């Protein structure tokens, strides 16, 4: 069986760790072998202090390799920050955005290979050679289409109609301002020229199951979907396409996805996110939608939108709960497949 996952960073990493474990357990119990490809959001990527950062890719890489900082949720375990302190002295980079020493090793290696002419996909392959991840990580696109956030800038204090608009890199809005400045739109300049990275559309079209991780529906999954060719691959694949809700009981599981959803006029609600993705029957991307038990009753109404809903515990506390969640998503994909969708 071939499974392809669309994922952002931290939530995506937890989900994929659980999926890898569930696939291993099922195969040990006599089930079919499965391969897992992960299409990783590249909208959070940026150039900083002369190096190329790919935060979501690295979150998945570190978590699957078991070298991630589980407390902080990003970066390497056992990290030190000597270089970051020097960069602050030099006034290079952002003082509110920390590049750890071990993490910087990754960014330097990546940048050096990019300078040699390798593509982000080829760089990703080299990074994955260091640790046997058991899954294949693929940047969604090799084109640099970093997300810019358009905000209403009321720094003049004038407010109202005189308040101007300005844009900033997603990482500034997310990390410096903790998404507290209301966003009005998210842009990826040049995305109309971008294409799925080599192997990405094939991984979607050739899959038996496509899963949407419980990642940010706007700036993670939404950015992947904005790459021309991506929605077509999802619409045309023979795979069952099942999404996992990143919203439980009207609240975001982690991060500040609610600020992103309200910017695009979608309620912070499991059903609303499913309807935002839409059914494949009506030109959207979903066959099935997995919600938390807390949202089971409301999700029944999704049937009228031609989306098959199922409920399971969605909180990923540890490897066992993450594996059980991934198992529930695979089971829903099997149900959807048996219905011939
Ligand atoms: N998140 C923070 O909250 N503060 C940081 O200083 C920070 C540094 C950082 C460096 C490299 C990297 O790959 C990620 C980093 N993150 C940091 C996480 C990142 O900003 C976001 O959480 C993700 O991009 C959103 O998924």
Coordinates of C-alpha atoms and ligand atoms in Angstrom, one line a residue:
X1 CA 0.0 0.0 0.0
X2 CA 1.2 3.5 -0.8
X3 CA 0.3 6.3 1.6
X4 CA 0.9 9.9 0.8
X5 CA 0.5 12.6 3.5
X6 CA 0.2 16.4 3.1
X7 CA 1.7 18.0 6.2
X8 CA 3.0 21.1 7.9
X9 CA 5.6 21.1 10.7
X10 CA 5.0 20.2 14.3
X11 CA 1.5 18.7 14.1
X12 CA 2.4 17.0 10.8
X13 CA 5.5 15.5 12.5
X14 CA 3.5 14.1 15.4
X15 CA 1.0 12.6 12.9
X16 CA 3.6 11.1 10.6
X17 CA 5.4 9.5 13.6
X18 CA 2.2 7.9 14.6
X19 CA 1.5 6.8 11.1
X20 CA 4.9 5.3 10.7
X21 CA 4.4 3.3 14.0
X22 CA 0.8 2.2 12.9
X23 CA 2.1 1.0 9.6
X24 CA 4.9 -0.9 11.3
X25 CA 2.4 -2.5 13.8
X26 CA 0.0 -3.5 11.1
X27 CA 2.7 -5.0 9.0
X28 CA 4.1 -7.0 12.0
X29 CA 0.5 -8.2 12.6
X30 CA 0.5 -9.7 9.1
X31 CA -1.1 -6.7 7.3
X32 CA 0.2 -5.3 4.0
X33 CA 3.5 -3.5 3.8
X34 CA 3.1 0.2 3.2
X35 CA 5.3 3.0 2.0
X36 CA 4.8 6.6 3.3
X37 CA 5.6 9.8 1.3
X38 CA 5.2 13.1 3.0
X39 CA 4.5 16.3 1.0
X40 CA 5.9 19.0 3.2
X41 CA 4.7 22.7 3.3
X42 CA 7.4 25.1 2.1
X43 CA 5.6 28.3 2.7
X44 CA 7.3 28.8 6.1
X45 CA 10.7 28.7 4.4
X46 CA 13.0 31.8 4.4
X47 CA 16.4 33.2 3.9
X48 CA 17.9 34.5 7.2
X49 CA 21.5 35.4 8.1
X50 CA 22.6 34.1 4.7
X51 CA 21.2 30.6 5.1
X52 CA 18.1 28.9 3.8
X53 CA 15.7 27.7 6.5
X54 CA 13.0 25.1 5.8
X55 CA 11.3 24.9 9.2
X56 CA 8.5 22.4 8.4
X57 CA 10.8 20.1 6.6
X58 CA 13.3 20.2 9.5
X59 CA 10.6 19.7 12.1
X60 CA 9.6 16.5 10.3
X61 CA 13.2 15.5 9.7
X62 CA 14.2 16.0 13.4
X63 CA 11.1 14.4 14.9
X64 CA 11.2 11.3 12.7
X65 CA 15.0 11.0 13.4
X66 CA 14.3 11.3 17.2
X67 CA 16.6 14.3 17.5
X68 CA 14.0 17.0 18.0
X69 CA 13.3 19.3 21.0
X70 CA 10.0 17.8 22.2
X71 CA 9.5 20.6 24.8
X72 CA 9.9 23.6 22.5
X73 CA 8.3 21.8 19.6
X74 CA 10.9 23.0 17.0
X75 CA 14.6 22.7 16.6
X76 CA 17.1 20.1 18.0
X77 CA 17.3 18.4 21.4
X78 CA 20.3 19.4 23.5
X79 CA 20.7 22.6 21.5
X80 CA 23.1 25.5 22.4
X81 CA 22.9 29.0 21.1
X82 CA 26.4 30.4 21.0
X83 CA 26.3 31.4 17.4
X84 CA 22.9 33.0 17.8
X85 CA 24.4 35.2 20.6
X86 CA 27.2 36.3 18.2
X87 CA 24.7 37.0 15.4
X88 CA 22.7 39.2 17.8
X89 CA 25.9 41.1 18.6
X90 CA 26.6 41.6 14.9
X91 CA 23.0 42.6 14.3
X92 CA 22.5 39.8 11.7
X93 CA 19.2 37.9 11.4
X94 CA 16.3 38.6 13.7
X95 CA 16.9 39.0 17.4
X96 CA 13.6 37.3 18.2
X97 CA 14.3 34.3 16.0
X98 CA 16.8 31.9 17.4
X99 CA 19.1 29.8 15.2
X100 CA 20.5 27.0 17.4
X101 CA 24.0 25.8 16.8
X102 CA 23.1 22.2 15.8
X103 CA 20.2 23.5 13.7
X104 CA 22.6 26.0 12.0
X105 CA 24.6 23.0 10.9
X106 CA 21.6 21.8 8.9
X107 CA 21.0 25.3 7.4
X108 CA 24.7 25.6 6.5
X109 CA 24.7 22.2 4.8
X110 CA 21.5 23.0 3.0
X111 CA 22.7 26.3 1.8
X112 CA 26.0 24.9 0.7
X113 CA 24.3 22.2 -1.4
X114 CA 21.9 24.8 -2.8
X115 CA 24.9 26.9 -3.8
X116 CA 26.4 23.9 -5.5
X117 CA 23.2 23.8 -7.7
X118 CA 21.2 21.1 -6.0
X119 CA 17.4 21.6 -5.8
X120 CA 15.6 21.6 -2.5
X121 CA 14.3 18.1 -3.3
X122 CA 17.9 16.9 -3.8
X123 CA 19.0 18.7 -0.7
X124 CA 16.2 17.0 1.2
X125 CA 17.3 13.6 -0.1
X126 CA 20.8 14.2 1.2
X127 CA 19.5 15.3 4.6
X128 CA 17.4 12.2 4.9
X129 CA 20.5 10.0 4.2
X130 CA 21.8 10.8 7.6
X131 CA 18.9 9.2 9.5
X132 CA 16.8 6.2 8.4
X133 CA 13.4 7.9 8.7
X134 CA 11.3 5.0 7.3
X135 CA 9.3 7.5 5.3
X136 CA 10.2 9.8 2.4
X137 CA 10.0 13.6 2.9
X138 CA 9.4 15.7 -0.2
X139 CA 9.3 19.5 -0.2
X140 CA 5.9 20.4 -1.8
X141 CA 7.7 22.6 -4.4
X142 CA 11.3 23.4 -5.4
X143 CA 10.3 27.0 -6.2
X144 CA 10.9 29.6 -3.5
X145 CA 7.4 30.8 -2.7
X146 CA 7.7 31.9 1.0
X147 CA 4.4 33.0 2.6
X148 CA 3.9 36.8 3.1
X149 CA 1.2 37.9 5.5
X150 CA -0.8 41.1 4.8
X151 CA -1.8 42.9 7.9
X152 CA -3.6 46.1 8.7
X153 CA -0.9 48.4 10.1
X154 CA -2.5 50.8 12.6
X155 CA 0.8 52.0 14.0
X156 CA -0.1 55.6 13.2
X157 CA -2.9 55.2 15.7
X158 CA -5.2 56.9 13.3
X159 CA -7.2 53.7 12.7
X160 CA -10.2 53.4 10.4
X161 CA -9.8 54.0 6.8
X162 CA -6.4 55.6 7.2
X163 CA -4.9 52.4 8.6
X164 CA -2.4 51.2 5.9
X165 CA -1.7 47.7 4.9
X166 CA 1.7 46.1 4.9
X167 CA 3.2 42.7 4.4
X168 CA 5.7 40.7 6.4
X169 CA 7.2 37.3 6.2
X170 CA 5.1 34.6 7.8
X171 CA 7.8 33.8 10.3
X172 CA 7.8 37.5 11.6
X173 CA 4.0 37.4 12.0
X174 CA 4.0 34.0 13.6
X175 CA 7.0 34.1 15.8
X176 CA 7.5 37.8 16.6
X177 CA 3.9 38.8 16.8
X178 CA 2.4 35.4 17.7
X179 CA -0.2 36.0 15.1
X180 CA -1.7 38.8 17.3
X181 CA -1.8 41.4 14.5
X182 CA -4.9 40.7 12.5
X183 CA -4.1 39.2 9.1
X184 CA -6.2 40.0 6.1
X185 CA -4.6 37.8 3.6
X186 CA -1.7 35.3 2.9
X187 CA 0.3 35.6 -0.3
X188 CA 3.0 33.5 -1.9
X189 CA 4.5 35.8 -4.5
X190 CA 5.3 33.9 -7.7
X191 CA 3.3 30.8 -6.8
X192 CA 1.5 30.8 -10.1
X193 CA 4.9 29.9 -11.7
X194 CA 5.6 27.1 -9.1
X195 CA 5.0 23.4 -9.8
X196 CA 4.9 20.4 -7.4
X197 CA 8.5 19.2 -6.8
X198 CA 9.6 16.1 -8.8
X199 CA 7.9 13.1 -7.4
X200 CA 5.1 15.0 -5.5
X201 CA 2.3 14.8 -8.1
X202 CA 3.3 11.2 -8.8
X203 CA 3.2 10.3 -5.1
X204 CA -0.4 11.7 -4.9
X205 CA -1.6 10.2 -8.2
X206 CA 0.0 6.8 -7.5
X207 CA -1.2 6.6 -3.9
X208 CA -3.8 4.2 -2.5
X209 CA -4.5 6.6 0.4
X210 CA -3.9 10.3 0.7
X211 CA -4.1 11.8 4.2
X212 CA -4.2 15.4 5.2
X213 CA -2.4 15.7 8.5
X214 CA -4.1 17.8 11.3
X215 CA -1.9 20.8 10.2
X216 CA -2.8 24.4 9.8
X217 CA -5.5 24.4 7.0
X218 CA -4.4 27.8 5.8
X219 CA -0.7 28.4 5.9
X220 CA 0.4 24.7 5.8
X221 CA -2.1 22.6 3.9
X222 CA -3.5 25.7 2.1
X223 CA -0.1 26.7 0.8
X224 CA 0.6 23.2 -0.5
X225 CA -2.8 23.3 -2.3
X226 CA -2.1 26.7 -3.8
X227 CA 0.8 25.2 -5.9
X228 CA -0.6 24.9 -9.4
X229 CA -1.1 21.2 -10.3
X230 CA -1.6 20.1 -6.7
X231 CA -5.4 20.2 -6.6
X232 CA -5.6 18.5 -10.0
X233 CA -3.5 15.6 -8.7
X234 CA -5.7 15.3 -5.6
X235 CA -8.9 15.4 -7.7
X236 CA -7.6 12.9 -10.2
X237 CA -6.0 10.3 -7.9
X238 CA -7.7 7.0 -7.5
X239 CA -6.7 7.1 -3.8
X240 CA -9.2 7.8 -1.0
X241 CA -8.4 11.3 0.3
X242 CA -9.0 11.6 4.1
X243 CA -8.3 14.7 6.2
X244 CA -7.8 14.8 9.9
X245 CA -9.3 17.8 11.7
X246 CA -6.9 20.2 13.3
X247 CA -9.8 21.6 15.4
X248 CA -11.3 19.9 18.4
X249 CA -14.4 21.2 20.0
X250 CA -14.1 24.6 18.3
X251 CA -10.5 25.1 19.4
X252 CA -7.2 24.7 17.6
X253 CA -5.2 21.7 18.6
X254 CA -1.9 23.7 18.6
X255 CA -0.5 26.8 17.1
X256 CA -2.5 29.8 16.1
X257 CA -4.5 28.4 13.2
X258 CA -7.6 30.3 14.4
X259 CA -5.9 33.6 13.5
X260 CA -5.3 32.2 10.0
X261 CA -8.8 30.8 9.6
X262 CA -10.5 34.0 10.6
X263 CA -8.3 35.9 8.1
X264 CA -9.9 33.9 5.3
X265 CA -13.4 33.9 6.8
X266 CA -13.6 30.3 7.9
X267 CA -14.9 29.5 11.4
X268 CA -12.7 27.7 13.9
X269 CA -14.8 24.6 13.7
X270 CA -14.1 21.1 12.5
X271 CA -17.0 21.1 10.0
X272 CA -16.2 24.5 8.7
X273 CA -12.7 23.4 7.8
X274 CA -14.0 20.3 6.1
X275 CA -16.4 22.4 4.0
X276 CA -13.5 24.8 3.3
X277 CA -11.5 21.8 1.8
X278 CA -14.7 20.6 0.1
X279 CA -15.8 17.2 -1.2
X280 CA -14.1 15.7 -4.3
X281 CA -17.6 15.2 -5.6
X282 CA -18.1 18.9 -5.9
X283 CA -14.6 20.0 -7.0
X284 CA -12.9 20.0 -3.6
X285 CA -10.3 17.6 -2.3
X286 CA -11.9 15.4 0.4
X287 CA -13.6 12.0 0.5
X288 CA -13.4 11.5 4.2
X289 CA -13.0 13.7 7.3
X290 CA -11.9 12.5 10.7
X291 CA -13.1 14.5 13.7
X292 CA -12.6 14.2 17.4
X293 CA -15.3 12.3 19.4
X294 CA -16.3 15.7 20.8
X295 CA -17.4 16.8 17.3
X296 CA -19.0 13.5 16.2
X297 CA -22.7 14.7 16.3
X298 CA -22.0 17.9 14.3
X299 CA -20.0 16.0 11.7
X300 CA -22.9 13.8 10.7
X301 CA -24.2 16.8 8.7
X302 CA -21.2 16.6 6.4
X303 CA -22.9 13.7 4.7
X304 CA -25.0 16.2 2.8
X305 CA -21.8 17.8 1.5
X306 CA -20.7 14.3 0.2
X307 CA -17.9 14.0 2.8
X308 CA -17.9 10.8 4.8
X309 CA -17.2 11.7 8.4
X310 CA -16.0 9.5 11.3
X311 CA -14.9 10.2 14.8
X312 CA -12.0 9.1 17.0
X313 CA -9.9 10.6 19.8
X314 CA -7.7 13.2 18.0
X315 CA -5.4 14.3 20.8
X316 CA -1.9 13.1 20.1
X317 CA -0.4 12.8 23.6
X318 CA 2.2 10.2 22.8
X319 CA 3.2 7.6 20.2
X320 CA 0.4 5.3 21.1
X321 CA -2.4 7.9 20.7
X322 CA -0.7 9.2 17.5
X323 CA -0.6 5.7 16.1
X324 CA -4.2 5.1 17.0
X325 CA -5.2 8.3 15.3
X326 CA -3.3 7.4 12.1
X327 CA -5.0 4.0 12.3
X328 CA -8.4 5.6 12.5
X329 CA -7.6 7.7 9.4
X330 CA -6.5 4.6 7.5
X331 CA -9.7 2.8 8.5
X332 CA -11.8 5.7 7.3
X333 CA -9.9 5.7 4.0
X334 CA -10.7 1.9 3.7
X335 CA -14.4 2.7 4.3
X336 CA -14.4 5.5 1.8
X337 CA -12.6 3.2 -0.7
X338 CA -15.1 0.4 -0.2
X339 CA -17.9 2.9 -1.0
X340 CA -16.2 3.4 -4.3
X341 CA -15.3 7.0 -3.9
Ligands
LIG1 N1 9.8 29.4 16.6 C1 9.7 30.3 17.6 O1 8.7 30.4 18.3 N2 10.9 31.0 18.0 C2 12.0 30.8 17.3 O2 13.0 31.5 17.6 C3 12.1 29.9 16.2 C4 13.3 29.6 15.5 C5 13.3 28.6 14.5 C6 14.5 28.3 13.9 C7 14.5 27.4 12.9 C8 13.3 26.6 12.6 O3 13.3 25.7 11.7 C9 12.1 26.9 13.3 C10 12.1 27.9 14.3 N3 10.9 28.2 15.0 C11 10.9 29.1 15.9 C12 9.7 27.5 14.6 C13 8.9 28.1 13.4 O4 8.9 29.5 13.5 C14 7.4 27.8 13.4 O5 6.9 27.3 14.5 C15 6.9 27.1 12.2 O6 7.4 27.5 11.0 C16 5.4 27.0 12.1 O7 5.2 25.7 11.8

